[in-house]
Amino acid sequence: FWTSAVLPRFGLRARLAKRFQHLKWFGKGPQESYADRQKAAKLGIYNGRVSEQLHPYLRPQESGNKVGVRWAALQDPSRAEALWVSAPPESAPLSLSALPYATDDLDVGNDKDMVIKHHLTKKREHQKHAAELEERDFVELHVDKFQMGVGGVQSWGARAAEETMRLPTESHSFAFSLFPRTYDLIG
């Protein structure tokens, strides 16, 4: 089954103003969770700062995802405003992440020509450690129908479980709502 033609995620990526610094969600948590890494996550209402959603893996990589999300709010504490994301009642829950980093900051792979921002030198060929990440002037939001598993369940380097993978030749669609609200409505 495993081919290079696997769709790693299907959804929306948006960059929001950095002022949306607090994440509250009804879904699995409180820690990150993925299609193949969610048994320890419990369904509930959780909250925390966007900057706290990144797990400090030694090497920066995909991190902070939440599965089973029914709704989430990215809040701006200084203005009592929030950006609300919700799955329609009849649809499957969403997968969601909000981080103060670009996805490309987290795993640059083996591209030797890639240059990314570094907090000490402001220029570095590869991010080597999570402590070297510098927060961006935005919050990157991912709202996904699915994201493939992260793998490594039985040993490091093991591929993601087959049932968490989707092919780009399959038809995919999903719906969600994205709208502003005030704090008094979401608590």
mmCIF file of C-alpha atoms in Angstrom:
data_model
loop_
_atom_site.group_PDB
_atom_site.id
_atom_site.type_symbol
_atom_site.label_atom_id
_atom_site.label_comp_id
_atom_site.label_asym_id
_atom_site.label_seq_id
_atom_site.Cartn_x
_atom_site.Cartn_y
_atom_site.Cartn_z
ATOM 1 C CA PHE A 1 0.000 0.000 0.000
ATOM 2 C CA TRP A 2 2.721 2.503 0.912
ATOM 3 C CA THR A 3 3.672 4.680 -2.035
ATOM 4 C CA SER A 4 5.025 8.182 -2.393
ATOM 5 C CA ALA A 5 1.518 9.212 -3.512
ATOM 6 C CA VAL A 6 0.025 9.444 -0.029
ATOM 7 C CA LEU A 7 -1.888 12.584 0.921
ATOM 8 C CA PRO A 8 -0.395 13.617 4.296
ATOM 9 C CA ARG A 9 -3.246 15.965 5.212
ATOM 10 C CA PHE A 10 -6.368 17.473 3.689
ATOM 11 C CA GLY A 11 -7.637 20.786 4.951
ATOM 12 C CA LEU A 12 -7.065 24.502 5.296
ATOM 13 C CA ARG A 13 -3.910 26.322 6.379
ATOM 14 C CA ALA A 14 -4.321 29.970 7.345
ATOM 15 C CA ARG A 15 -2.123 32.582 8.964
ATOM 16 C CA LEU A 16 -3.818 34.653 11.630
ATOM 17 C CA ALA A 17 -2.743 37.765 13.505
ATOM 18 C CA LYS A 18 -0.341 36.961 16.335
ATOM 19 C CA ARG A 19 -2.820 38.497 18.792
ATOM 20 C CA PHE A 20 -4.834 35.235 18.774
ATOM 21 C CA GLN A 21 -2.662 33.751 21.510
ATOM 22 C CA HIS A 22 -5.027 31.481 23.416
ATOM 23 C CA LEU A 23 -6.501 28.195 22.169
ATOM 24 C CA LYS A 24 -9.603 26.611 23.668
ATOM 25 C CA TRP A 25 -11.060 23.436 22.163
ATOM 26 C CA PHE A 26 -13.592 20.667 22.655
ATOM 27 C CA GLY A 27 -11.871 17.554 21.397
ATOM 28 C CA LYS A 28 -9.162 15.138 22.430
ATOM 29 C CA GLY A 29 -6.466 16.465 24.719
ATOM 30 C CA PRO A 30 -4.859 17.949 26.606
ATOM 31 C CA GLN A 31 -1.717 16.743 24.811
ATOM 32 C CA GLU A 32 -1.246 16.513 21.065
ATOM 33 C CA SER A 33 -3.036 13.680 19.307
ATOM 34 C CA TYR A 34 -2.946 12.106 15.850
ATOM 35 C CA ALA A 35 -4.892 9.446 13.946
ATOM 36 C CA ASP A 36 -2.522 6.779 15.296
ATOM 37 C CA ARG A 37 -1.649 8.517 18.580
ATOM 38 C CA GLN A 38 -4.869 9.294 20.426
ATOM 39 C CA LYS A 39 -5.632 6.509 22.904
ATOM 40 C CA ALA A 40 -4.253 8.479 25.875
ATOM 41 C CA ALA A 41 -6.100 11.657 24.856
ATOM 42 C CA LYS A 42 -9.500 12.114 26.469
ATOM 43 C CA LEU A 43 -12.485 13.960 25.030
ATOM 44 C CA GLY A 44 -13.046 17.215 26.908
ATOM 45 C CA ILE A 45 -12.719 20.992 26.903
ATOM 46 C CA TYR A 46 -9.111 22.162 27.102
ATOM 47 C CA ASN A 47 -7.274 25.436 26.790
ATOM 48 C CA GLY A 48 -3.780 26.864 26.711
ATOM 49 C CA ARG A 49 -1.528 29.384 25.073
ATOM 50 C CA VAL A 50 -0.774 28.847 21.386
ATOM 51 C CA SER A 51 2.947 28.931 22.226
ATOM 52 C CA GLU A 52 2.430 25.925 24.557
ATOM 53 C CA GLN A 53 0.982 23.680 21.837
ATOM 54 C CA LEU A 54 4.352 22.757 20.312
ATOM 55 C CA HIS A 55 5.861 19.651 21.891
ATOM 56 C CA PRO A 56 9.606 20.271 22.329
ATOM 57 C CA TYR A 57 10.881 17.298 20.351
ATOM 58 C CA LEU A 58 14.662 17.347 20.006
ATOM 59 C CA ARG A 59 14.339 17.978 16.279
ATOM 60 C CA PRO A 60 11.503 20.339 15.330
ATOM 61 C CA GLN A 61 8.760 18.433 13.529
ATOM 62 C CA GLU A 62 4.991 18.184 13.124
ATOM 63 C CA SER A 63 3.557 18.909 16.538
ATOM 64 C CA GLY A 64 0.557 20.147 18.492
ATOM 65 C CA ASN A 65 -2.217 18.529 16.458
ATOM 66 C CA LYS A 66 -5.587 17.770 18.083
ATOM 67 C CA VAL A 67 -8.012 15.129 16.750
ATOM 68 C CA GLY A 68 -11.708 14.714 17.476
ATOM 69 C CA VAL A 69 -12.235 18.493 17.573
ATOM 70 C CA ARG A 70 -15.893 19.559 17.584
ATOM 71 C CA TRP A 71 -15.102 23.251 18.100
ATOM 72 C CA ALA A 72 -12.156 25.493 18.872
ATOM 73 C CA ALA A 73 -11.648 29.162 19.639
ATOM 74 C CA LEU A 74 -8.508 31.183 19.051
ATOM 75 C CA GLN A 75 -8.800 34.029 21.509
ATOM 76 C CA ASP A 76 -7.313 37.517 21.638
ATOM 77 C CA PRO A 77 -7.157 38.356 25.368
ATOM 78 C CA SER A 78 -6.493 42.060 24.748
ATOM 79 C CA ARG A 79 -9.724 42.574 22.771
ATOM 80 C CA ALA A 80 -12.098 39.935 24.189
ATOM 81 C CA GLU A 81 -12.432 38.538 20.675
ATOM 82 C CA ALA A 82 -12.123 35.033 19.328
ATOM 83 C CA LEU A 83 -12.053 33.273 16.001
ATOM 84 C CA TRP A 84 -14.385 30.290 16.273
ATOM 85 C CA VAL A 85 -13.964 27.060 14.280
ATOM 86 C CA SER A 86 -16.647 24.383 14.409
ATOM 87 C CA ALA A 87 -17.563 21.158 12.671
ATOM 88 C CA PRO A 88 -21.195 20.811 11.561
ATOM 89 C CA PRO A 89 -23.151 18.526 13.930
ATOM 90 C CA GLU A 90 -23.720 15.896 11.220
ATOM 91 C CA SER A 91 -20.069 15.689 10.158
ATOM 92 C CA ALA A 92 -16.993 13.941 11.518
ATOM 93 C CA PRO A 93 -14.870 15.883 14.031
ATOM 94 C CA LEU A 94 -11.939 17.920 12.767
ATOM 95 C CA SER A 95 -8.190 17.727 13.191
ATOM 96 C CA LEU A 96 -6.752 21.088 14.256
ATOM 97 C CA SER A 97 -3.504 22.784 15.214
ATOM 98 C CA ALA A 98 -2.482 26.365 15.988
ATOM 99 C CA LEU A 99 1.187 27.258 16.390
ATOM 100 C CA PRO A 100 3.317 30.413 16.363
ATOM 101 C CA TYR A 101 5.503 28.829 13.656
ATOM 102 C CA ALA A 102 5.173 28.097 9.967
ATOM 103 C CA THR A 103 4.847 24.429 9.070
ATOM 104 C CA ASP A 104 8.066 24.776 7.070
ATOM 105 C CA ASP A 105 9.914 25.876 10.239
ATOM 106 C CA LEU A 106 9.226 22.547 11.895
ATOM 107 C CA ASP A 107 10.821 20.059 9.561
ATOM 108 C CA VAL A 108 13.079 21.255 6.786
ATOM 109 C CA GLY A 109 14.031 17.711 5.848
ATOM 110 C CA ASN A 110 17.203 17.228 3.832
ATOM 111 C CA ASP A 111 16.960 20.219 1.489
ATOM 112 C CA LYS A 112 20.532 21.525 1.696
ATOM 113 C CA ASP A 113 19.659 24.742 -0.134
ATOM 114 C CA MET A 114 16.930 25.774 2.293
ATOM 115 C CA VAL A 115 17.738 28.743 4.513
ATOM 116 C CA ILE A 116 15.459 29.501 7.438
ATOM 117 C CA LYS A 117 15.352 32.067 10.214
ATOM 118 C CA HIS A 118 17.326 31.287 13.353
ATOM 119 C CA HIS A 119 17.117 33.243 16.614
ATOM 120 C CA LEU A 120 20.895 33.611 17.030
ATOM 121 C CA THR A 121 22.303 34.030 13.553
ATOM 122 C CA LYS A 122 19.054 34.941 11.771
ATOM 123 C CA LYS A 123 20.151 32.533 9.052
ATOM 124 C CA ARG A 124 20.707 28.794 9.275
ATOM 125 C CA GLU A 125 20.622 25.979 6.793
ATOM 126 C CA HIS A 126 18.709 23.511 8.997
ATOM 127 C CA GLN A 127 16.761 23.683 12.236
ATOM 128 C CA LYS A 128 18.497 21.163 14.457
ATOM 129 C CA HIS A 129 16.819 21.702 17.837
ATOM 130 C CA ALA A 130 13.434 22.910 19.066
ATOM 131 C CA ALA A 131 15.137 25.554 21.221
ATOM 132 C CA GLU A 132 16.370 27.219 18.030
ATOM 133 C CA LEU A 133 12.868 27.979 16.768
ATOM 134 C CA GLU A 134 11.863 31.621 16.742
ATOM 135 C CA GLU A 135 8.188 32.498 17.050
ATOM 136 C CA ARG A 136 6.748 34.163 13.969
ATOM 137 C CA ASP A 137 4.609 37.291 13.848
ATOM 138 C CA PHE A 138 1.530 35.165 13.082
ATOM 139 C CA VAL A 139 -0.341 32.086 14.267
ATOM 140 C CA GLU A 140 -0.549 29.290 11.720
ATOM 141 C CA LEU A 141 -3.876 27.484 11.907
ATOM 142 C CA HIS A 142 -4.555 24.085 10.334
ATOM 143 C CA VAL A 143 -8.135 22.839 10.125
ATOM 144 C CA ASP A 144 -8.132 19.398 8.545
ATOM 145 C CA LYS A 145 -10.557 16.664 7.615
ATOM 146 C CA PHE A 146 -7.691 14.261 8.216
ATOM 147 C CA GLN A 147 -3.983 14.067 8.750
ATOM 148 C CA MET A 148 -2.145 10.801 8.302
ATOM 149 C CA GLY A 149 -0.665 9.120 11.351
ATOM 150 C CA VAL A 150 2.839 9.911 12.532
ATOM 151 C CA GLY A 151 4.056 6.306 12.679
ATOM 152 C CA GLY A 152 6.692 4.941 15.016
ATOM 153 C CA VAL A 153 4.112 3.041 17.059
ATOM 154 C CA GLN A 154 6.212 -0.102 17.535
ATOM 155 C CA SER A 155 9.642 1.347 16.762
ATOM 156 C CA TRP A 156 11.121 4.682 15.751
ATOM 157 C CA GLY A 157 11.149 5.085 12.025
ATOM 158 C CA ALA A 158 8.170 2.771 11.482
ATOM 159 C CA ARG A 159 5.679 4.063 8.926
ATOM 160 C CA ALA A 160 2.223 5.312 9.791
ATOM 161 C CA ALA A 161 -0.539 2.736 10.009
ATOM 162 C CA GLU A 162 -2.149 1.973 6.660
ATOM 163 C CA GLU A 163 -5.636 2.928 7.868
ATOM 164 C CA THR A 164 -4.457 6.508 8.591
ATOM 165 C CA MET A 165 -3.324 7.112 5.001
ATOM 166 C CA ARG A 166 -5.362 8.530 2.137
ATOM 167 C CA LEU A 167 -4.586 8.499 -1.566
ATOM 168 C CA PRO A 168 -4.641 11.717 -3.598
ATOM 169 C CA THR A 169 -6.655 9.869 -6.262
ATOM 170 C CA GLU A 170 -9.627 9.551 -3.880
ATOM 171 C CA SER A 171 -12.272 12.281 -3.685
ATOM 172 C CA HIS A 172 -12.220 14.308 -0.441
ATOM 173 C CA SER A 173 -14.463 17.059 0.906
ATOM 174 C CA PHE A 174 -15.423 18.481 4.268
ATOM 175 C CA ALA A 175 -17.113 21.467 5.845
ATOM 176 C CA PHE A 176 -16.558 23.644 8.871
ATOM 177 C CA SER A 177 -17.543 27.091 10.074
ATOM 178 C CA LEU A 178 -15.072 29.879 10.795
ATOM 179 C CA PHE A 179 -16.446 33.079 12.325
ATOM 180 C CA PRO A 180 -15.719 35.782 14.943
ATOM 181 C CA ARG A 181 -17.253 35.728 18.425
ATOM 182 C CA THR A 182 -16.810 37.559 21.674
ATOM 183 C CA TYR A 183 -15.577 36.061 24.944
ATOM 184 C CA ASP A 184 -18.893 36.350 26.758
ATOM 185 C CA LEU A 185 -20.346 33.838 24.298
ATOM 186 C CA ILE A 186 -17.635 31.208 24.734
ATOM 187 C CA GLY A 187 -16.650 31.627 28.359
#
